Coordinates of C-alpha atoms and ligand atoms in Angstrom, one line a residue:
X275 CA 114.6 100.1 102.9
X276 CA 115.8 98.1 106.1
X277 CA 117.1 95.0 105.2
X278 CA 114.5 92.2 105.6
X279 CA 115.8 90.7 108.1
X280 CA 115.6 93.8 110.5
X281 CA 111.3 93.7 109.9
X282 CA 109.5 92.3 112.5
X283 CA 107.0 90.0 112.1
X284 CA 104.2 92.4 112.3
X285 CA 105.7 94.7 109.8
X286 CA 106.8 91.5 107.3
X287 CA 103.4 90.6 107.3
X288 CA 102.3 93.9 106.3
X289 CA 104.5 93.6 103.1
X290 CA 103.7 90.5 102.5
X291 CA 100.2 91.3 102.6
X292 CA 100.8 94.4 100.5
X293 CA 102.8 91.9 98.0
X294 CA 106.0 94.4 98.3
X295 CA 108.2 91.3 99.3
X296 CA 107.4 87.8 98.7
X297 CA 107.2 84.5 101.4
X298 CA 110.4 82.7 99.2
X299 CA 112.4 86.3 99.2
X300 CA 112.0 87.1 103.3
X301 CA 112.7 83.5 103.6
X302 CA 116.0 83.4 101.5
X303 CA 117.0 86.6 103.4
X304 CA 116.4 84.7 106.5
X305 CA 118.1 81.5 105.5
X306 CA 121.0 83.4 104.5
X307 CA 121.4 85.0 107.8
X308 CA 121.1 81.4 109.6
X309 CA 124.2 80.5 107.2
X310 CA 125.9 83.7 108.3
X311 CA 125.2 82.7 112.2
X312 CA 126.4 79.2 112.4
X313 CA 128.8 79.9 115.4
X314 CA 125.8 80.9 117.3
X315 CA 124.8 76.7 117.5
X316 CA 120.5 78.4 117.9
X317 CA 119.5 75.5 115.6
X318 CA 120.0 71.8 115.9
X319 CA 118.0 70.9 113.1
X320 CA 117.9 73.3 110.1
X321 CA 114.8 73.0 107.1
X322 CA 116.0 75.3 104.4
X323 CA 114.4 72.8 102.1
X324 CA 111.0 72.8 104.0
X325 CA 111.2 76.5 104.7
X326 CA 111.4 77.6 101.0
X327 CA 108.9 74.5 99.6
X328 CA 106.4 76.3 102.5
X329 CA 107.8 79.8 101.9
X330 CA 106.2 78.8 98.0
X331 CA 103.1 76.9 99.0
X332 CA 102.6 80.4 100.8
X333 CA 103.0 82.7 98.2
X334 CA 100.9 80.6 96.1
X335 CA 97.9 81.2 98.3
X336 CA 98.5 84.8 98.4
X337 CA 98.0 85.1 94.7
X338 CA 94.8 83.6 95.4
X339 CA 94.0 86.4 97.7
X340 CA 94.1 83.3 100.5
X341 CA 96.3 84.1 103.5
X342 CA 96.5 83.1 107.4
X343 CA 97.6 85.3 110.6
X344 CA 101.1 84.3 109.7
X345 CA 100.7 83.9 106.3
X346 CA 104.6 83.3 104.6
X347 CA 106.3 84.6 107.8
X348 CA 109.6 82.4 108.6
X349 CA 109.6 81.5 112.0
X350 CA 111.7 79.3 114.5
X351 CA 110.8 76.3 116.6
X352 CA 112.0 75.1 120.1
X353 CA 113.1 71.8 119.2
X354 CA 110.9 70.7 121.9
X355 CA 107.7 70.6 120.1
X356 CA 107.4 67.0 117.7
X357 CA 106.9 68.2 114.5
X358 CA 105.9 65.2 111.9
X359 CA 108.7 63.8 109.8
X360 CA 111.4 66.6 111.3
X361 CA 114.0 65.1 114.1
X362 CA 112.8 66.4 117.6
X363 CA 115.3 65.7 120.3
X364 CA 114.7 68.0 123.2
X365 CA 118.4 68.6 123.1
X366 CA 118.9 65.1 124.6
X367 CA 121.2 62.1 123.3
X368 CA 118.7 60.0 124.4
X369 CA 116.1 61.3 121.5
X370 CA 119.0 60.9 118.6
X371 CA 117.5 59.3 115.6
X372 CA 113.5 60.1 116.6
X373 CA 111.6 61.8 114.2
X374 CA 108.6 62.0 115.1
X375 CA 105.3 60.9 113.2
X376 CA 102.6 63.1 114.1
X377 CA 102.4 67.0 114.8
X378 CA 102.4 69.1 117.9
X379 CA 99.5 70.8 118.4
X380 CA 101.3 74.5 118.7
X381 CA 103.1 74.0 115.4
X382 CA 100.4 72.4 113.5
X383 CA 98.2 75.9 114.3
X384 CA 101.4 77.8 113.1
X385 CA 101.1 75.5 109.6
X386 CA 97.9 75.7 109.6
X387 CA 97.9 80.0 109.5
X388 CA 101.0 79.7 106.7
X389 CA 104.2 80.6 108.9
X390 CA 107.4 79.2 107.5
X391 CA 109.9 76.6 109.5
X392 CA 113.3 77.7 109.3
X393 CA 114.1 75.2 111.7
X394 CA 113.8 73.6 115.4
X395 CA 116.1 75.2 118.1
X396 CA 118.4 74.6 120.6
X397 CA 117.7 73.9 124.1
X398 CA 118.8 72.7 127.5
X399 CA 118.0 69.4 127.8
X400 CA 114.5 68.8 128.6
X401 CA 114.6 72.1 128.7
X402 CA 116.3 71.6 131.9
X403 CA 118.6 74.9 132.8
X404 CA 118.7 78.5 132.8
X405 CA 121.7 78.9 130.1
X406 CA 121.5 76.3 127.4
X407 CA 124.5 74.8 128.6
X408 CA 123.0 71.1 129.2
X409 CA 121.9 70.6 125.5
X410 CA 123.7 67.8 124.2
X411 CA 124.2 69.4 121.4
X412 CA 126.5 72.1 122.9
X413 CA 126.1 75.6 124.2
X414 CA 124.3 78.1 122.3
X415 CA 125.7 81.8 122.3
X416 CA 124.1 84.9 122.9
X417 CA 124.5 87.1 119.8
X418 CA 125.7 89.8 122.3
X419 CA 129.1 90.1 124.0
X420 CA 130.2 92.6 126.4
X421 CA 131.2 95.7 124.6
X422 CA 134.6 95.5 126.4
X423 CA 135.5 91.4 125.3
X424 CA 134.4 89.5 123.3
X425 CA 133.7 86.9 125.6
X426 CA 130.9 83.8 124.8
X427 CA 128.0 84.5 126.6
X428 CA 125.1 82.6 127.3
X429 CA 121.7 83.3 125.9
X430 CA 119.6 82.0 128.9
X431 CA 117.8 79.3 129.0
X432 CA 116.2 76.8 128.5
X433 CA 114.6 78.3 125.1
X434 CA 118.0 80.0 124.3
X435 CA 118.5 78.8 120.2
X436 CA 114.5 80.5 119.9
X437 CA 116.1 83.7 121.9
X438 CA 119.4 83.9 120.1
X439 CA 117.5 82.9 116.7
X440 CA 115.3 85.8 117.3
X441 CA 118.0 88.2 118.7
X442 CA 119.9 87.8 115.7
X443 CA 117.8 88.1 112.9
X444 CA 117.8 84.8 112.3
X445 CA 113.8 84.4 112.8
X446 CA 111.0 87.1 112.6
X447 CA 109.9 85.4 115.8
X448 CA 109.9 81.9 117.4
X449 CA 108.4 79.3 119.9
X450 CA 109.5 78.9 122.8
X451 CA 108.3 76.6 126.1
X452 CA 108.0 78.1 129.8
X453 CA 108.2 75.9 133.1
X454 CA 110.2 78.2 135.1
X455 CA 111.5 80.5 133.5
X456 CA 112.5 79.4 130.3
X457 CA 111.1 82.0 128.0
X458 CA 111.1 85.2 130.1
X459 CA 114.7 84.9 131.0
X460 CA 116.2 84.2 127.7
X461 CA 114.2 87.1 126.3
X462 CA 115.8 89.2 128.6
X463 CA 119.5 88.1 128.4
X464 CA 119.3 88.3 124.5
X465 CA 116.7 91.9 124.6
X466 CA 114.1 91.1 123.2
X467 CA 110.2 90.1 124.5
X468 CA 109.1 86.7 125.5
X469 CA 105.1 86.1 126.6
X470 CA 104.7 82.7 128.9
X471 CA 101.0 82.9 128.4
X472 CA 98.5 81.3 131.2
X473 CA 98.7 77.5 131.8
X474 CA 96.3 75.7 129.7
X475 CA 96.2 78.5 127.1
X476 CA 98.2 76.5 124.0
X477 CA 98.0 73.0 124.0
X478 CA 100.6 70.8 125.5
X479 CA 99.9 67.7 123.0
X480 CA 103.2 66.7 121.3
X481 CA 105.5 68.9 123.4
X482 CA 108.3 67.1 124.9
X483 CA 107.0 66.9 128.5
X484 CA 108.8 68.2 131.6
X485 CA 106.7 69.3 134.4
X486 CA 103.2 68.7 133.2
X487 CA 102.1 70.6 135.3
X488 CA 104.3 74.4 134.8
X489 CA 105.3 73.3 131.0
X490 CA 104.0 76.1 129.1
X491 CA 104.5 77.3 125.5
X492 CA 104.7 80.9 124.1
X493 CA 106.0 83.5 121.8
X494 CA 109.4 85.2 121.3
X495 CA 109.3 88.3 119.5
X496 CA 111.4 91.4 119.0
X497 CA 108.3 93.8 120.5
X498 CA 105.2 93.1 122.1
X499 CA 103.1 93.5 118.7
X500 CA 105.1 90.4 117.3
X501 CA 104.5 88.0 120.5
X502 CA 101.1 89.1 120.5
X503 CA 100.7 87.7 116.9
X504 CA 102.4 84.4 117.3
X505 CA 101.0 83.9 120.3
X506 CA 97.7 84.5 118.8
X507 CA 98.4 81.5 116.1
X508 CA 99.6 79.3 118.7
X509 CA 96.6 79.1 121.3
X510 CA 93.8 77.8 121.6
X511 CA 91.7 74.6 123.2
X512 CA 93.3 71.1 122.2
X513 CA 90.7 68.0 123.1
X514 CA 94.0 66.6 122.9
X515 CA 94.9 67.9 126.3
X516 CA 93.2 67.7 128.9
X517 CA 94.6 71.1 130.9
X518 CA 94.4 72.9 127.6
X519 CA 91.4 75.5 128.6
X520 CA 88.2 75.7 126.4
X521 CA 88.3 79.4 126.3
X522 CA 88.1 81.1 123.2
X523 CA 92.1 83.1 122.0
X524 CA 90.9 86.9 122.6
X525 CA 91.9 89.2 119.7
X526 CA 95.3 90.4 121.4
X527 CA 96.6 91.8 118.2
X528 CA 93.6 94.0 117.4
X529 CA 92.9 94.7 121.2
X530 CA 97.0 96.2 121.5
X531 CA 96.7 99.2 122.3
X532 CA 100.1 100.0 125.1
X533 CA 96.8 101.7 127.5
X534 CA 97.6 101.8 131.3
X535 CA 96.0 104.7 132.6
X536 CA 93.7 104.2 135.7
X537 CA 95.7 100.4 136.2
X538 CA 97.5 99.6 139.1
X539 CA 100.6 98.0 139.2
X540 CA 101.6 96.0 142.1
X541 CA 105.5 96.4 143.1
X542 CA 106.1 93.1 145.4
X543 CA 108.2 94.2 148.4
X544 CA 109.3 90.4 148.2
X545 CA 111.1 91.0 144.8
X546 CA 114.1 93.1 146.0
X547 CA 116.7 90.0 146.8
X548 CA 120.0 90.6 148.3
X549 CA 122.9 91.1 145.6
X550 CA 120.9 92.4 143.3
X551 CA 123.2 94.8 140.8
X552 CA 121.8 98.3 141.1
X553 CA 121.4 98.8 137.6
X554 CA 118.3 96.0 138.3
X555 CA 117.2 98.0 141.3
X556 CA 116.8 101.0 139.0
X557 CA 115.3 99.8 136.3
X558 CA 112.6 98.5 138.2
X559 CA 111.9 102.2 139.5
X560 CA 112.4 103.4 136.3
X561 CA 109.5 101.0 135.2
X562 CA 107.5 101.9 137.7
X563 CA 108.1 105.4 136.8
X564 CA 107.4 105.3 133.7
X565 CA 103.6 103.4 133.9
X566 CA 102.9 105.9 136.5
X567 CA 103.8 108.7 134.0
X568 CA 101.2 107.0 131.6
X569 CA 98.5 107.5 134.4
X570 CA 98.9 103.7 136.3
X571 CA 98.9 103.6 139.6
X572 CA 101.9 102.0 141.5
X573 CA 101.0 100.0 144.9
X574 CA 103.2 98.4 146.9
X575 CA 102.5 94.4 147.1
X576 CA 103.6 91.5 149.0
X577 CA 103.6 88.0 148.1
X578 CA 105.3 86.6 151.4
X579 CA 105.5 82.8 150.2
X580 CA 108.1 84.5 147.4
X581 CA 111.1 82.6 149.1
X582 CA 109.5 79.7 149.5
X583 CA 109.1 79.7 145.4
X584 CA 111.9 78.1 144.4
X585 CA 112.7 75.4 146.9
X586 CA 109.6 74.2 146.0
X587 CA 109.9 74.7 142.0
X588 CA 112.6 72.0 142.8
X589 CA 110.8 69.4 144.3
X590 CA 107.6 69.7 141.9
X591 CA 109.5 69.9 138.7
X592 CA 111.9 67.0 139.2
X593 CA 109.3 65.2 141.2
X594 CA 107.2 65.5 137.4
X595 CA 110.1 65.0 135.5
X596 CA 111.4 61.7 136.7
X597 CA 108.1 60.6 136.3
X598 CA 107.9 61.7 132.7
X599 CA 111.0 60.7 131.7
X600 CA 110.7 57.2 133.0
X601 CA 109.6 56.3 129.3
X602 CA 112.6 56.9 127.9
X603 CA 114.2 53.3 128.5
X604 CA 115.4 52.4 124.9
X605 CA 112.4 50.5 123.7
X606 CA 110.5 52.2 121.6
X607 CA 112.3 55.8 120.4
X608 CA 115.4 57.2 120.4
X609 CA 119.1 55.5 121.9
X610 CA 119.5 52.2 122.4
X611 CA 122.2 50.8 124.3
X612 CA 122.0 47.0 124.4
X613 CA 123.0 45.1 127.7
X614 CA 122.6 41.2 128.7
X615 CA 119.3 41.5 129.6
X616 CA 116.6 43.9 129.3
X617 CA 117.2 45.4 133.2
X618 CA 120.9 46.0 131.8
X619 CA 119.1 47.7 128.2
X620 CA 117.4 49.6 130.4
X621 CA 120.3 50.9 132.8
X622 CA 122.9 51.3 129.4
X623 CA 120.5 53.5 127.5
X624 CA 119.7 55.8 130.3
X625 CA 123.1 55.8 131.6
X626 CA 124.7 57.2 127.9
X627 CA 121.3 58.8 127.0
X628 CA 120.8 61.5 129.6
X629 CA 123.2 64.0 130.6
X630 CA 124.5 65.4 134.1
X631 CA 121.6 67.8 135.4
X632 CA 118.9 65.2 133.8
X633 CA 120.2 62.6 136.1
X634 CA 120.5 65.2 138.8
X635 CA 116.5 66.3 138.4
X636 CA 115.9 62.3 138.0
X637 CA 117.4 61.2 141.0
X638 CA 116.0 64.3 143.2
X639 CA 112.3 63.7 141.9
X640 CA 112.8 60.0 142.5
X641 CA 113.9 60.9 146.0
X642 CA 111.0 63.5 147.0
X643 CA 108.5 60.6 145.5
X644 CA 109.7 58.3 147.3
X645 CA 108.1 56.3 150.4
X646 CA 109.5 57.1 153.3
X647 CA 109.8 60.8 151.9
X648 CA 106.6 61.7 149.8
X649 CA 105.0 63.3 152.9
X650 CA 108.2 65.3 153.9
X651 CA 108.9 66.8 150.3
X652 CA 106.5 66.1 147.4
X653 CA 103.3 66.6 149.6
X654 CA 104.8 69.9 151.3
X655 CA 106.0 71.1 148.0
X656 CA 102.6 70.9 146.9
X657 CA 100.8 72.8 150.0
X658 CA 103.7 75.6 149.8
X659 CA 102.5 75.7 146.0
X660 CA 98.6 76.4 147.0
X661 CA 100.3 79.0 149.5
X662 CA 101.7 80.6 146.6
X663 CA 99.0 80.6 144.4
X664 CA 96.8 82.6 147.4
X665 CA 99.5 85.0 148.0
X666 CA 98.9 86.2 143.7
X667 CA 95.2 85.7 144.3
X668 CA 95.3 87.9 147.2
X669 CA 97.5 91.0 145.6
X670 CA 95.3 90.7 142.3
X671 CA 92.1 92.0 145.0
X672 CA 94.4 95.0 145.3
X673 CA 96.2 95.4 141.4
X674 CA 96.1 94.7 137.9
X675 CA 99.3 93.4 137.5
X676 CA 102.4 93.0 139.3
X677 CA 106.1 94.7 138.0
X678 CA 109.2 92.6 138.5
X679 CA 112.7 92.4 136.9
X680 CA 113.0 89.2 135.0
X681 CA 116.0 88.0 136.3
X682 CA 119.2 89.1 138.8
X683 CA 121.4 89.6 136.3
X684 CA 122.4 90.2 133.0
X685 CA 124.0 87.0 130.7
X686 CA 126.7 85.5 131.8
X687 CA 129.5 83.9 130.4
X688 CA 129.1 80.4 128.7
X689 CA 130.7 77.8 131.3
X690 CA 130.0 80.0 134.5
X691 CA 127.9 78.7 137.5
X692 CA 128.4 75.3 135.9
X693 CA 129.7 74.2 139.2
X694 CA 126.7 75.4 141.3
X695 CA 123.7 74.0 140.7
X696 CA 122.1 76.6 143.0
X697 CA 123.4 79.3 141.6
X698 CA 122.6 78.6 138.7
X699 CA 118.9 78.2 139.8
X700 CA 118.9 81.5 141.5
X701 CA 118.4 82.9 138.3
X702 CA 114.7 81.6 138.2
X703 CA 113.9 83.5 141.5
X704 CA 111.6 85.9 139.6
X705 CA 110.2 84.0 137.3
X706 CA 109.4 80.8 139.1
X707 CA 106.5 81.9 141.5
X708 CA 104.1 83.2 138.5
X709 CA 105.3 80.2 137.1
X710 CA 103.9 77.9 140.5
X711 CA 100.7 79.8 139.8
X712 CA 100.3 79.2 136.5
X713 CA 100.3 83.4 135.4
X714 CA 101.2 84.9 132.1
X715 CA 103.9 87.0 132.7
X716 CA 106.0 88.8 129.6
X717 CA 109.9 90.1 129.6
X718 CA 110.3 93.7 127.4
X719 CA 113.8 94.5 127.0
X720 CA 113.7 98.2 128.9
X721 CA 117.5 98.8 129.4
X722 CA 121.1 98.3 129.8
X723 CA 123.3 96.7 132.6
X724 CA 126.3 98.9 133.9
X725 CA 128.7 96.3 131.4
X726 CA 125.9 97.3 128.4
X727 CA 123.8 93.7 128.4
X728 CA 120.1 94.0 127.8
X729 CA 117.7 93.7 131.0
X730 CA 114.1 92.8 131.2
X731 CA 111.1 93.6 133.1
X732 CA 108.8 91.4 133.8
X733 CA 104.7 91.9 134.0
X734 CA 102.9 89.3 135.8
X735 CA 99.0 89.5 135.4
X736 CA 95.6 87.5 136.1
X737 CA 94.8 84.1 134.8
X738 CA 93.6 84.8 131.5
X739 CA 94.4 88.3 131.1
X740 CA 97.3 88.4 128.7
X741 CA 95.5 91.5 127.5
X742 CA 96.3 93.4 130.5
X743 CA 100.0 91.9 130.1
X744 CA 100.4 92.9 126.1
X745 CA 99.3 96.5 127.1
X746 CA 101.9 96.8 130.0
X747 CA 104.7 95.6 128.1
X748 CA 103.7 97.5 125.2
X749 CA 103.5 100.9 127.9
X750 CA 107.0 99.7 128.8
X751 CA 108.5 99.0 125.7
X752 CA 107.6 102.6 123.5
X753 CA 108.6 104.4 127.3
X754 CA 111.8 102.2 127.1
X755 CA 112.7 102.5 123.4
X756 CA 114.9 99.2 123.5
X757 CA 115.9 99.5 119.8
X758 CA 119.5 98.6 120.1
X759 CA 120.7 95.5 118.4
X760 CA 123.5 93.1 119.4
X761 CA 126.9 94.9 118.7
X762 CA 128.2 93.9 115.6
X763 CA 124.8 92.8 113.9
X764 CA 124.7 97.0 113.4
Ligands
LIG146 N1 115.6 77.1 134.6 C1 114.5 76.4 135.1 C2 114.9 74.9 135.2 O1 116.0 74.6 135.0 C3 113.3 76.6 134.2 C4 113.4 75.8 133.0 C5 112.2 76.0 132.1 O2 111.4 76.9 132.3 N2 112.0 75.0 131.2 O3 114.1 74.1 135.6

């Protein structure tokens, strides 16, 4: 029998169900490999204590024949979403100390179908970053190394504990938030699948804001059949938000069926960047060979707004964000710094609170909000946005869905493009227009890059059709057969 840490969550659940394995005994194996992993820094807060006292509360139901989707299945959360009487810090100095008293929407559905908390994540802060190298409370690394070194390499980011958590058998599966990027890319640096589902699909209410308008939580798995799942517990219409979307959650799990014969895949034109290693380049082909094999129909696309994508990903998002971070000031959660007076309070706690890129993505969204600049920046940004979203509307006339990579290149090495903000951002180029747009896209691990690092693809579809999305990356990942594990975790 495979250890029970190598199940996924679709297959623990069968045991479970089955009563071969019980919630305490897959938590305890899961616990125990979170002890074994503590050089990896995934978790920032760690609930052994909550995750067995659930783990038992679960297993009691199931000898009453009671049991929800995720009935005694130990999971992971971002430490993004507040979860009631469990520290929440958003990876930020300037959260130390919160705990917060009331319960994110996302995880209370989790609770509520009997998953397991092993513990909350580690993150950029504010889920600001592409590589989990802003969290304050230090860089998380990617379970995999190059098979020549043994170099520290990042695991993505933002949602990079979730990704490593769930890369290294740490978690079945775990949350994770999207704004840019921030689920899709981690999947793919750490191999294995990450859904951003369509904006408005889970509720926002009690996740750490960023960019109201992009932030966006979903489900990191090890296949498509696990996201599906969690994802499945997680969404759903929040009165509570007001852009959560009073739609009913489709039957993903049940509907899964890896179909894409008669579909037709859109290949933008726009998506083949300069520099781009070749092992990408072939992937991609590969991809798109291999849904055409399983009777889709390959089209060539073109979103021509595609470079205009990011630029304006970074006026919108820090615009939102130094508007939604204005509350932190000391008062009423988190640091406080005392000064003279309250103005000096104020300046103190912000000052030590926030760290380098949050004051960067403060002062740049207080900039483009500004005045004399509003028009200029903000107001453009949000045009070019519109311009976007017609370019997707436009090539969904003409496809199904739309085949990308997820990202330029494979993990890199913890403390590189530290220097370069840009480059840094570059790694967002493919994830960040679906993001504008407000798409579910999903990242299947499909191959290897020419140093042996996993690479994703990426599937982009229609609002709302996450169906369409699952079935692709499902098509993908049994054409792929992704099943290698970070060296060393055998
Ligand atoms: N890397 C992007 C950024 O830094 C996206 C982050 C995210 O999706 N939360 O903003």
């Amino acid at each position: 029998m495979a250890t029970l840490t190598e199940l996924g969550l679709a297959e623990a659940k069968r045991r479970i169900a089955s009563r071969e394995i019980s919630a305490v005994e897959l938590t305890q194996a899961h616990l125990d490999a979170m002890e074994r992993a503590q050089h990896l820094n995934a978790f920032i807060t760690e609930t052994p204590d909550l995750a067995l006292e659930m783990a038992e509360a679960a297993d009691a139901r199931l000898a009453k024949g009671e049991a929800g989707l995720l009935e005694g299945l130990p999971i992971a959360i971002k430490d993004l979403f507040c979860t009631e009487g469990v520290a929440t810090t958003a990876g930020s100095h300037i959260l130390s100390g919160f705990v917060p008293p009331y319960e994110s929407t996302v995880t209370r559905n989790l609770w509520a179908q009997g998953a397991v908390s092993l513990g909350k994540t580690n993150l950029d802060e504010f889920a600001m970053g592409s590589s989990n190298m802003t969290s304050y409370h230090g860089p998380v690394r990617n379970p995999w190394t190059r098979p020549e070194d043994n170099a520290a390499l990042v695991p993505g980011g933002s949602s990079g504990g979730s990704a490593a958590a769930v890369a290294a058998r740490i978690a079945l599966a775990a949350t994770g938030t999207d704004t840019g990027g921030s689920i899709r890319q981690p999947a793919a640096f750490c191999g294995i699948t990450g859904i951003k589902p369509t904006y408005g699909r889970c509720s926002r209410f009690g996740i750490v804001a960023f960019a109201s308008s992009l932030d966006q939580a979903g489900a990191f798995g090890r296949n498509v059949a696990d996201t599906a799942l969690l994802l499945q517990a997680m969404a759903g219409y929040d009165p509570k938000d007001s852009t959560s979307a009073d739609l009913p959650v489709p039957d993903w799990t049940g509907s899964l069926s890896g179909k894409v014969k008669g579909l037709r895949i859109g290949i933008p034109a726009e998506y083949r960047v300069e520099g781009m290693p070749e092992a990408i380049e072939k992937l991609w082909q590969q991809g798109a060979d291999w849904l055409k094999a399983e009777g889709a129909e390959i089209v060539e696309i073109n979103l021509p707004h595609t470079k205009y994508a990011l630029p304006t990903y970074y006026i919108i998002a820090p615009a939102e964000a130094s508007s939604n971070l204005a509350r932190y000031d000391g008062m009423r959660y988190g640091l406080r710094v005392e000064g003279e007076n309250l103005a000096e309070t104020y300046m103190r706690t912000r000052a030590a609170g926030f760290g380098a890129e949050v004051k960067r993505r403060i002062m740049i969204g207080t900039y483009v909000l500004s005045a004399g600049y509003y028009d200029a920046y903000y107001l453009k940004a949000q045009k070019v946005r519109r311009r976007i979203v017609d370019d997707f509307e436009q090539a969904f006339q003409k496809v199904d869905a739309i085949l990308t990579p997820t990202a330029p290149s494979a993990a890199f090495r913890v403390g590189e493009k530290m220097d370069d903000p840009v480059a840094m951002y570059l790694n967002d180029v493919f994830t960040v227009p679906s993001s504008l747009a407000g798409l579910p896209g999903i990242s299947v691990p499909a191959g290897l890059s020419a140093e042996g690092l996993p690479l994703g693809l990426q599937v982009i579809g229609k609002a709302w059709d996450e169906q369409t999305v699952l079935d692709a990356g499902l098509a993908l990942e049994r054409a792929a057969g992704f099943r290698i594990a970070p060296y060393g975790l055998g």
